Every structure is written in structure tokens, then in C-alpha cells.
Amino acid sequence: MLDKNGIAKRIAKEVKDGYYVNLGIGIPTLVANYVRDDIEVEFQSENGVLGMGPFPFEGEEDADIINAGKQTITTLPGASFFDSALSFAMIRGQHVDLTILGAMEVAENGDIANWKIPGKMVKGMGGAMDLVASAENIVVAMMHTNRAGESKLLKRCSLPLTGVGCVKKIVTNLAVIEVTENGFKLLERAPGVSVDEIIAATEGHLLVEGDIPEMQL
Amino acid sequence: MLDKNGIAKRIAKEVKDGYYVNLGIGIPTLVANYVRDDIEVEFQSENGVLGMGPFPFEGEEDADIINAGKQTITTLPGASFFDSALSFAMIRGQHVDLTILGAMEVAENGDIANWKIPGKMVKGMGGAMDLVASAENIVVAMMHTNRAGESKLLKRCSLPLTGVGCVKKIVTNLAVIEVTENGFKLLERAPGVSVDEIIAATEGHLLVEGDIPEMQL
Amino acid sequence: MISKKVANVSEALEGIKDNMTLMLGGFGLSGIPENSISKLVELNVKGLTCISNNAGVDNFGLGLLLHKKQIDKMVSSYVGENAEFERQMLSGELEVELIPQGTLAERCRAAQAGFPAIYTPAGFGTEVAEGKETREFDGKMYVLEHAFKADFAFVKAWKGDAAGNLIFKGTARNFNPVMCGAAKITVAEVEELVPVGELDPNQIHIPGIFVQRIFEGKNYEKRIEQRTVRPKL
Amino acid sequence: MISKKVANVSEALEGIKDNMTLMLGGFGLSGIPENSISKLVELNVKGLTCISNNAGVDNFGLGLLLHKKQIDKMVSSYVGENAEFERQMLSGELEVELIPQGTLAERCRAAQAGFPAIYTPAGFGTEVAEGKETREFDGKMYVLEHAFKADFAFVKAWKGDAAGNLIFKGTARNFNPVMCGAAKITVAEVEELVPVGELDPNQIHIPGIFVQRIFEGKNYEKRIEQRTVRPKL
């Protein structure tokens, strides 16, 4: 079973040379730490920066240079700042190659819910609805089950949707799963996790074909 | 009767303190020369400059700094350059206060034609269609009649339209005319021009009420 | 040069009344019009509709207006990090319209640029699209979203001049440029008001034509919400 | 940093074929991609559709392509100042779609920003609106205009870096920024290619994400169409 850093590490393998990548808040943010050194990747943050670098050194943080999670950041050579309209032009215009975001629920048809629990929690969708409606390559990073132990991979989402039929791949603490026309398809098992454990933790229909390899991290 | 500079001089009186003004090609360009010195006005050119100044001194012209007529220009302190989208945001968003442009024909309902003579001359509309569709304050600068001596102030335009019901005022070599709900209304006569001469040169219906003053230039 | 300079924040906010619709720039607490917000608190105008990506935090930014119950309605994309906000929203005291962040930006830009509405894919198939026109183009579905109508836009820039020209800094730019000219009156507060002619015409982010009033702000706090750092080596 | 740098104009134009749709920046002869145009002439690709505000003059700019009859269709807003163009158009050899200048800019931006179409007031009630959907919003009429679809966009900037970041100069900016990222492949030629990190991130007009190939151009003529001057005092 993986921890959050393990999920981030596995997702980092989805990041290819020459990709512009948008990382959501939470586990996705950690992905930047595990991207291979020998490829060129640029991180976009929808609040208006391309070419994000690591966190600043203590004492060098700048209130005017933050990411979408409101964290202080730095920029790398070749970076640029821009307004929100141009930022979402990058996203809506499909110039960003890969979007990695968290979710509360994902359905076997690719629907995703991650912005609202009616009557309880309403933080808002931020840029997520634009991202999932536009991106061609969306990977969800999340725990396989919620705190109550219930599956987050469902036949149908029960929470208000963020986007419809958009998720392509899911990486959880238990597995790597592809969203296909026929529902969830198990691609990889987390180290030490059995196929049966994954099936048990997945409410939606899970296709299991042949031998399921263990993730290479 | 006025010459082109006279028309420009009269139109300059329409330019008020604090106005952003877009000047079309031809007579409108001359208007800048006659604006009062004691008011603050900024000229916008739709190719992407606000705060245009006079022509450059000989030898100081710059191919990268031109107006919409492709003439080399200079800029004044406080000027800015921008792209075509932001330029037309200024125009379409009604941030420009006054638009002055030429015309081949104007109709008594405010229609204007100035971009095409079918089968003969097709230069294109450039920014004129955006300007006339958006501007709240449009003044046309033109000769009252064409080279064949035919009136350019018509019941209806015969040429393909640039915009519908948009012209508010017309300044010609003979008169200042307002476009009202009831058609053309004569406001002022050019020096030495009689009301009868103006009526004779105007094909559209011309309202003449009371004494028509001579223009003050 | 047409001057937009006003003496101070009081003059900048002249004409503000109860029940107006305001746009406010900023992302989180970055690039928010701190001086204008303080003055709104002081003037105690009520019944406001505020269009702003976020709603501040409990004791700063728009949180200050929420605390005094000056806001009737918020139009935002993300409102976490604010307990008082959540309380007012869940109790029904505060009306909240949550919309996608890119939609928020484009509805501002539409107002700035004279577009009545735009078609965006964001929110299709979700409750955001409920009651709205949807339409297919080239096999993909879009939602029709209308331009905002606002009375005042309050923006914050890094540098500006009396002509109203603005330059923003870093990610404090965010929604500020698209809100300029998107309301009847745009008020820009700047950290530094420089002499006209000092800004490079080639490097101006927002030309003065989009700004009606400009002043140099005071005592910027520029609070950081999530201070994340590496230890110095 | 993702590098977009190519060795030269030949590499920049790889994949160009007959019957493609091209966007070309520039207003008049200001800010046109001179090197790319010369290469298009040399490659002698035919049957092109060119989206460009103007069509050059008889012996420069797009006029060079017109002269060799490489263009089947022009989509422009203003095509005066070009006798050969007028001849080909009036004789029917050349198909011409004239559209308002602001519409041209926004149809590019729509393609860049992922909008399928826009509503603009420009051209309502004229032959430009014939056959197009029109619609009323708030008592005003608008025309629905669709995003362009193009294979290549050729733009010219003042400075750029290997990351594809661009800065334009003066009114040579014009349509260049809105064409970046509006075609499948955007080729940027720059007067000066500077080392990565030299451009201020705050002052970049177009971030490199919108550019696929960049190179430093040569021998810019930068012709002036209307040289208007005052005598020196």
C-alpha cells in the first residue's frame, strides 16, 4: 500500500519530456518532487505562472509569487507571469498537456466530483471545472477509500459533479486504474496489495484482465 | 464652402476634454491638428496604440510605430502599445468616447457605407465595422457630394453597408447635420453656403427648422 | 494625457452606495485592493454583491466585509479558508454563486471587451450549468455564460501613472487586469504612482483607458496565506 | 525549461504542405514574419488559405505569395494598397473573405483560448452577417463568429528565448500575440533570441507554452508603407 508520497511518485511516471503540467492542491503538488531529472517539464499554476520552481528559501518568500494553493513559490529561468484570462486560455485551449488533481469520487464512466458536499462542505471548484472540461489527459490522485472506509471509485458519483466523462487514469494508494469504455480497468497493483483487496475496495465495476503487475516506483 | 482642413477644424469642436478618440483614415486624421490646446485628449489607433503624438521628425521614423493608416507616428508621455484583441476590447467595450470616420454614403436612418463598391473597389472594412457597431458617438467626415456631383446623404444607402443606424452626426464641406429619428436635421451651414444649396445637395429628407447659423470655426 | 489621479482612497470611492455590485481583484490574499477594502469597511456600505475569486480569510481581505455583514451575495470560484464565510453561507445569511475560475475570468473580460456572453466547456453536465443554455460545437458541449454587470471594479497594481496605466507584479496580477474596464467605474490602487512617461509604453499591462480613478495606496500588509519555504543551505 | 528552438527557418517550416491554412501576424507591413514568408515563397507551396489582416503590397509581404499564385484564399480585413491582389480578386482567381478587424482578432483568440465561437456586434445588418446566426442580448444585435482552424501560425516578435517566450515592440505587436497557439503549430521568428532567464517573467507578452518553434530571423527589411514625417527644426 502506498502513502501520499508513493502515489505522487507513481504519478510522476506519467509526466513525459516536454510536458506542460498543471498540478492540483494536495497529493498532486507532491508530484513535482519525483519527476525525473533528465526530462524537461514546466509546471503551470492557474493563478498565473508558468515555470514554477521549488519553495523559496526561508526569508526569501514573496507575497506576490504564489501558486494556486496560495503557497509561496519560486520561478525557474524561462518562467512567465500572466493574468487569469490568459492562464485559462492555456487550459481551455488545451496547451497544457497533463492535469493531475485530487477527487472525492470518480465514477466508472470518468465522471469526477471534488468540490462540494451538499449542506456540509462547500469550498468551490476553483479552476477544477475548467481543467477537467478542457484537458485531454487527466490523472486523478487520491486514496482508494474515504475516511469512513468507503470506496471512492463508484458506479456513479453521489456528490455534485465537477466534470463528466473526463478522467482517464486514477492512481490510488492501492492501484493504477484506467477509465475505459467498459468501466474501470486495473493496470497495476501497489506493492503488497492483492487484486482481491483492490476489487473489495472498488465499488464500480473493475475489469481485471490477465496478470496484474506490481507498480514500479 | 469648406475644404478638407475646414471640415477637420469643425469636427475638432466635437472633441471634448477627457475624450479618447479614434480617428479614421483621410479627413479624420487631420482633426488632431485642430483640437484645442487647453483640453486633454488621447488618440487611439486600432492597430494597437493609445496616446499618439505628431508625425516623427525626419530620420526618426520607426517601422514598428505606425497608425492604422500605416503612417509613421510618435507617442506622447503616458502612451501604451497593445495587441489587436485588447485594442478592439477598447472599441467594442465602449471605452473610446468618440469615433470619427469617412464615408461613401450615409442614409437618413444613420446607416453608413464606406468599404466596398461591388465589382469595382474592395479595400475591406478594416476596423470600421467594429467601430460603427460599438461606438456610441460617431461623427462622419466627408464631402457632401461625390466626384460625379451626386449626394452622399441619401434616403437609403445603395452600397453595401458598414453599419446600421449608427451615425449620429455628419460634417461635410457644406453643413453640419444631425441624424435624428425623423431623418437628417440641418444644424449649421458652412461659411457662404445657403440653406437652399444644402437642400439641393442632399438626397435624403432634410429637416430645416428656424434660422440655421453659420459654423463657427 | 487624460489624468485619472485622485487625491486618496476617499475620493476614489466617491459614489459607492448600498446594494451595488463590486468586482474585486486578487487571488487568495495576493493582489487584493487592500486600501479600497478598508475604506469599504469604514463606509459601512451594505447589501453588496461582490465578484471576487475568493472571499478573503476571517480577519483580512473580503473577510473584513463579511464580518460586518456588508455582503449579501458573493460570486466566487473558491471560498475555503474562511470559517465565518462558511457559517453565513450554510445558515443562508449569505447568498453564494460559485462558478468555475476560468468562467469568472472570462465573464469579467466579456464585460471589459463588449461581449454579451461566451461559450465555455467548463461546468457542462454539472449543477453550474443548470438553467443555462448549453450547445454543441464540433461534437463538444459548451455552456453559455453572460458578461458581468458591475458598478465598481477595485483593482490593485504594482506601479501606475496618472494616465491610469498599470503594471502588475508576479501572480498578484491574476484577475486584476480583466476587471479593469469591466465595471462602470474602475478604481486602481497602486503601490507606487510614478511620473507619467516613466513606464515603458511597450510594457504596460493595462492602458489607462480602462481605469477611471487611480491613487497610491498606503500600508500594504500583503499577507501570505501559506508560507512554504525550504531551509537555507 | 522546454526548448522550442530550431536551427533555422527551414526547420521551422517543416511539415508545411499544399492546401494548408496559415495565420500570419502583422498589420500592413509592420510585424510581419518576413523570414517565414520568404521561405514559403521558396518552398512554393500552393493552394494556401491565409488568415492575415492585410495582404501585403505588390512586391513585399504576402504580395510575394500572391505574385506566385500560391494563395487560393485570403481571410483579411483590409486589402487595399495591392494592385495584383485586386486583379486576382476581381477576376475570381483569388477567393477573398473580408471580415471586420476586431472579429479577425477574436476569431484568432477564440482558437487560442479554446472558445468555439463568439458573439460580436460588428457586421450586424451588413453582408458580413449573411448566412450567420444573429442574436439579441439586452436589446442589441450580435453575430455569431466561429474560431479559426489553422495548421500553422507564423508570428514575428522583437525578442524571444528558447523557452518560446515572446516580447513584441510597438505597434508591430498587433495580431501576433492572438495568433500564438491559435494554430496546430505556432512558429515564432524573432529579431533577437536572448538567453533563457534574460527576459523579465513579469514582462513577457506571450508565454512559451503557445509557441512550438522559435528561431532568430535574418535581414529584416521592416519596410515602411507611409513614411510621414515633420521637418526637423
Short mmCIF file of C-alpha atoms in Angstrom, two decimals, chain B residues 9-217:
data_model
loop_
_atom_site.label_atom_id
_atom_site.label_comp_id
_atom_site.label_asym_id
_atom_site.label_seq_id
_atom_site.Cartn_x
_atom_site.Cartn_y
_atom_site.Cartn_z
CA LYS B 9 -11.40 72.06 -37.99
CA ARG B 10 -15.16 71.97 -37.44
CA ILE B 11 -15.10 68.37 -36.25
CA ALA B 12 -12.35 69.22 -33.77
CA LYS B 13 -15.02 71.17 -31.88
CA GLU B 14 -16.81 67.87 -31.18
CA VAL B 15 -13.79 66.68 -29.23
CA LYS B 16 -14.26 67.35 -25.53
CA ASP B 17 -11.91 67.36 -22.56
CA GLY B 18 -11.11 63.84 -21.35
CA TYR B 19 -12.13 62.10 -24.59
CA TYR B 20 -10.44 59.04 -26.03
CA VAL B 21 -10.81 59.44 -29.78
CA ASN B 22 -10.39 57.08 -32.71
CA LEU B 23 -9.62 58.84 -35.99
CA GLY B 24 -10.20 57.10 -39.31
CA ILE B 25 -8.07 57.45 -42.42
CA GLY B 26 -8.34 60.60 -44.58
CA ILE B 27 -10.02 63.78 -43.33
CA PRO B 28 -10.43 62.38 -39.78
CA THR B 29 -6.64 62.14 -39.41
CA LEU B 30 -6.47 65.91 -39.89
CA VAL B 31 -8.74 66.51 -36.89
CA ALA B 32 -5.82 66.01 -34.48
CA ASN B 33 -4.25 69.20 -35.81
CA TYR B 34 -7.18 71.36 -34.71
CA VAL B 35 -8.05 70.11 -31.24
CA ARG B 36 -7.88 72.89 -28.63
CA ASP B 37 -4.65 73.10 -26.67
CA ASP B 38 -6.37 73.61 -23.33
CA ILE B 39 -8.13 70.23 -23.18
CA GLU B 40 -6.74 66.75 -22.61
CA VAL B 41 -7.49 64.22 -25.33
CA GLU B 42 -5.89 60.88 -26.23
CA PHE B 43 -5.91 59.37 -29.69
CA GLN B 44 -6.34 55.64 -30.12
CA SER B 45 -5.39 53.79 -33.26
CA GLU B 46 -6.89 50.34 -33.66
CA ASN B 47 -3.63 48.73 -34.76
CA GLY B 48 -2.55 48.97 -31.14
CA VAL B 49 -1.57 52.36 -29.73
CA LEU B 50 -3.11 54.83 -27.32
CA GLY B 51 -1.60 58.27 -26.86
CA MET B 52 -0.49 59.03 -30.41
CA GLY B 53 1.54 62.16 -30.98
CA PRO B 54 2.55 64.04 -34.14
CA PHE B 55 4.49 62.58 -37.05
CA PRO B 56 8.16 61.89 -36.24
CA PHE B 57 10.94 64.24 -37.22
CA GLU B 58 12.69 63.30 -40.44
CA GLY B 59 15.08 60.43 -39.81
CA GLU B 60 13.37 59.40 -36.59
CA GLU B 61 10.60 57.33 -38.14
CA ASP B 62 10.26 53.76 -36.84
CA ALA B 63 8.69 50.92 -38.88
CA ASP B 64 7.41 49.43 -35.62
CA ILE B 65 5.44 52.55 -34.64
CA ILE B 66 2.64 53.31 -37.07
CA ASN B 67 -1.05 54.22 -37.01
CA ALA B 68 -3.96 52.41 -38.66
CA GLY B 69 -3.29 54.34 -41.87
CA LYS B 70 0.22 52.76 -41.85
CA GLN B 71 1.73 56.21 -41.31
CA THR B 72 4.79 56.55 -39.10
CA ILE B 73 3.86 58.28 -35.86
CA THR B 74 5.21 59.15 -32.44
CA THR B 75 3.76 58.62 -28.99
CA LEU B 76 3.24 61.07 -26.14
CA PRO B 77 4.09 60.52 -22.46
CA GLY B 78 1.51 58.14 -20.99
CA ALA B 79 1.11 56.21 -24.24
CA SER B 80 0.76 52.44 -24.43
CA PHE B 81 1.02 49.68 -27.03
CA PHE B 82 -1.22 46.59 -27.02
CA ASP B 83 -2.40 43.76 -29.23
CA SER B 84 -5.37 43.75 -31.61
CA ALA B 85 -7.64 41.91 -29.18
CA LEU B 86 -7.17 44.48 -26.42
CA SER B 87 -7.46 47.28 -28.97
CA PHE B 88 -10.88 46.12 -30.06
CA ALA B 89 -11.82 45.48 -26.43
CA MET B 90 -11.41 49.25 -26.06
CA ILE B 91 -13.63 49.84 -29.07
CA ARG B 92 -16.26 47.12 -28.58
CA GLY B 93 -16.35 47.72 -24.84
CA GLN B 94 -17.20 51.40 -25.48
CA HIS B 95 -14.14 52.77 -23.73
CA VAL B 96 -13.42 55.02 -26.74
CA ASP B 97 -15.59 58.13 -26.45
CA LEU B 98 -15.65 59.42 -29.99
CA THR B 99 -15.16 57.84 -33.40
CA ILE B 100 -14.57 59.98 -36.45
CA LEU B 101 -14.54 58.31 -39.83
CA GLY B 102 -15.09 58.89 -43.51
CA ALA B 103 -17.95 57.53 -45.60
CA MET B 104 -19.02 56.97 -49.17
CA GLU B 105 -22.70 57.20 -48.24
CA VAL B 106 -24.79 57.96 -45.16
CA ALA B 107 -28.54 57.36 -45.01
CA GLU B 108 -31.13 59.37 -43.12
CA ASN B 109 -31.63 56.44 -40.71
CA GLY B 110 -27.96 56.56 -39.74
CA ASP B 111 -26.76 53.68 -41.95
CA ILE B 112 -23.25 54.09 -43.30
CA ALA B 113 -21.40 52.58 -46.28
CA ASN B 114 -17.67 53.02 -46.69
CA TRP B 115 -15.90 49.79 -47.53
CA LYS B 116 -16.91 48.40 -50.88
CA ILE B 117 -18.12 49.25 -54.37
CA PRO B 118 -19.28 45.92 -55.81
CA GLY B 119 -17.27 44.77 -58.80
CA LYS B 120 -15.09 47.85 -58.70
CA MET B 121 -13.34 48.62 -55.47
CA VAL B 122 -12.98 46.35 -52.48
CA LYS B 123 -10.48 47.55 -49.93
CA GLY B 124 -12.20 45.96 -46.97
CA MET B 125 -13.77 47.28 -43.82
CA GLY B 126 -10.66 47.19 -41.63
CA GLY B 127 -11.77 48.22 -38.17
CA ALA B 128 -14.70 50.32 -39.38
CA MET B 129 -17.40 47.70 -38.81
CA ASP B 130 -16.28 47.14 -35.22
CA LEU B 131 -16.14 50.89 -34.65
CA VAL B 132 -19.59 51.71 -36.02
CA ALA B 133 -21.24 48.71 -34.37
CA SER B 134 -19.88 49.65 -30.96
CA ALA B 135 -19.28 53.37 -30.66
CA GLU B 136 -21.95 55.50 -29.00
CA ASN B 137 -20.70 58.69 -30.58
CA ILE B 138 -19.92 58.53 -34.29
CA VAL B 139 -19.18 61.57 -36.42
CA VAL B 140 -18.76 61.20 -40.17
CA ALA B 141 -16.35 63.47 -42.02
CA MET B 142 -16.89 63.64 -45.77
CA MET B 143 -17.60 65.78 -48.79
CA HIS B 144 -21.32 66.39 -49.25
CA THR B 145 -21.30 65.04 -52.81
CA ASN B 146 -19.13 62.56 -54.71
CA ARG B 147 -16.88 63.32 -57.67
CA ALA B 148 -19.83 62.91 -60.03
CA GLY B 149 -21.67 65.58 -58.04
CA GLU B 150 -24.16 63.14 -56.56
CA SER B 151 -25.31 63.49 -52.98
CA LYS B 152 -23.69 61.22 -50.39
CA LEU B 153 -26.52 61.90 -47.89
CA LEU B 154 -29.20 59.52 -49.07
CA LYS B 155 -32.64 58.21 -48.25
CA ARG B 156 -31.07 54.77 -48.27
CA CYS B 157 -27.51 53.63 -48.88
CA SER B 158 -27.01 51.99 -52.27
CA LEU B 159 -23.62 50.48 -51.44
CA PRO B 160 -23.03 47.52 -49.09
CA LEU B 161 -23.41 48.74 -45.52
CA THR B 162 -20.69 49.09 -42.92
CA GLY B 163 -23.17 49.51 -40.08
CA VAL B 164 -26.84 50.14 -39.44
CA GLY B 165 -28.42 53.14 -37.71
CA CYS B 166 -25.19 54.19 -36.08
CA VAL B 167 -24.16 57.64 -37.40
CA LYS B 168 -25.04 60.48 -35.05
CA LYS B 169 -23.56 63.50 -36.82
CA ILE B 170 -22.15 64.39 -40.23
CA VAL B 171 -19.79 67.21 -41.03
CA THR B 172 -19.35 67.96 -44.73
CA ASN B 173 -17.90 70.78 -46.80
CA LEU B 174 -21.40 72.32 -46.80
CA ALA B 175 -23.02 71.63 -43.45
CA VAL B 176 -23.26 70.06 -40.02
CA ILE B 177 -26.12 67.59 -39.95
CA GLU B 178 -27.54 65.56 -37.12
CA VAL B 179 -29.14 62.17 -37.70
CA THR B 180 -32.46 62.17 -35.85
CA GLU B 181 -35.39 59.78 -35.62
CA ASN B 182 -37.00 61.87 -38.34
CA GLY B 183 -34.01 61.88 -40.64
CA PHE B 184 -31.28 64.42 -41.36
CA LYS B 185 -31.55 67.67 -39.44
CA LEU B 186 -29.58 70.70 -40.57
CA LEU B 187 -27.65 72.24 -37.67
CA GLU B 188 -25.13 74.59 -39.28
CA ARG B 189 -24.19 76.00 -42.68
CA ALA B 190 -20.60 76.24 -43.91
CA PRO B 191 -19.45 79.85 -44.41
CA GLY B 192 -21.01 81.29 -47.55
CA VAL B 193 -23.30 78.32 -48.17
CA SER B 194 -27.07 78.83 -48.31
CA VAL B 195 -29.71 76.50 -46.93
CA ASP B 196 -31.03 76.02 -50.45
CA GLU B 197 -27.63 74.85 -51.68
CA ILE B 198 -27.52 72.30 -48.87
CA ILE B 199 -31.05 71.07 -49.59
CA ALA B 200 -30.14 70.72 -53.26
CA ALA B 201 -27.05 68.66 -52.42
CA THR B 202 -28.91 66.34 -50.01
CA GLU B 203 -30.90 63.46 -51.47
CA GLY B 204 -32.29 62.29 -48.12
CA HIS B 205 -35.01 64.22 -46.37
CA LEU B 206 -33.52 67.25 -44.63
CA LEU B 207 -35.26 68.88 -41.68
CA VAL B 208 -34.68 72.64 -41.62
CA GLU B 209 -36.05 74.30 -38.53
CA GLY B 210 -35.80 78.02 -37.90
CA ASP B 211 -32.71 80.03 -38.65
CA ILE B 212 -29.64 77.92 -39.50
CA PRO B 213 -26.48 79.51 -38.09
CA GLU B 214 -23.19 79.61 -39.92
CA MET B 215 -20.44 77.40 -38.48
CA GLN B 216 -18.02 78.98 -36.03
CA LEU B 217 -14.53 77.70 -36.85
#
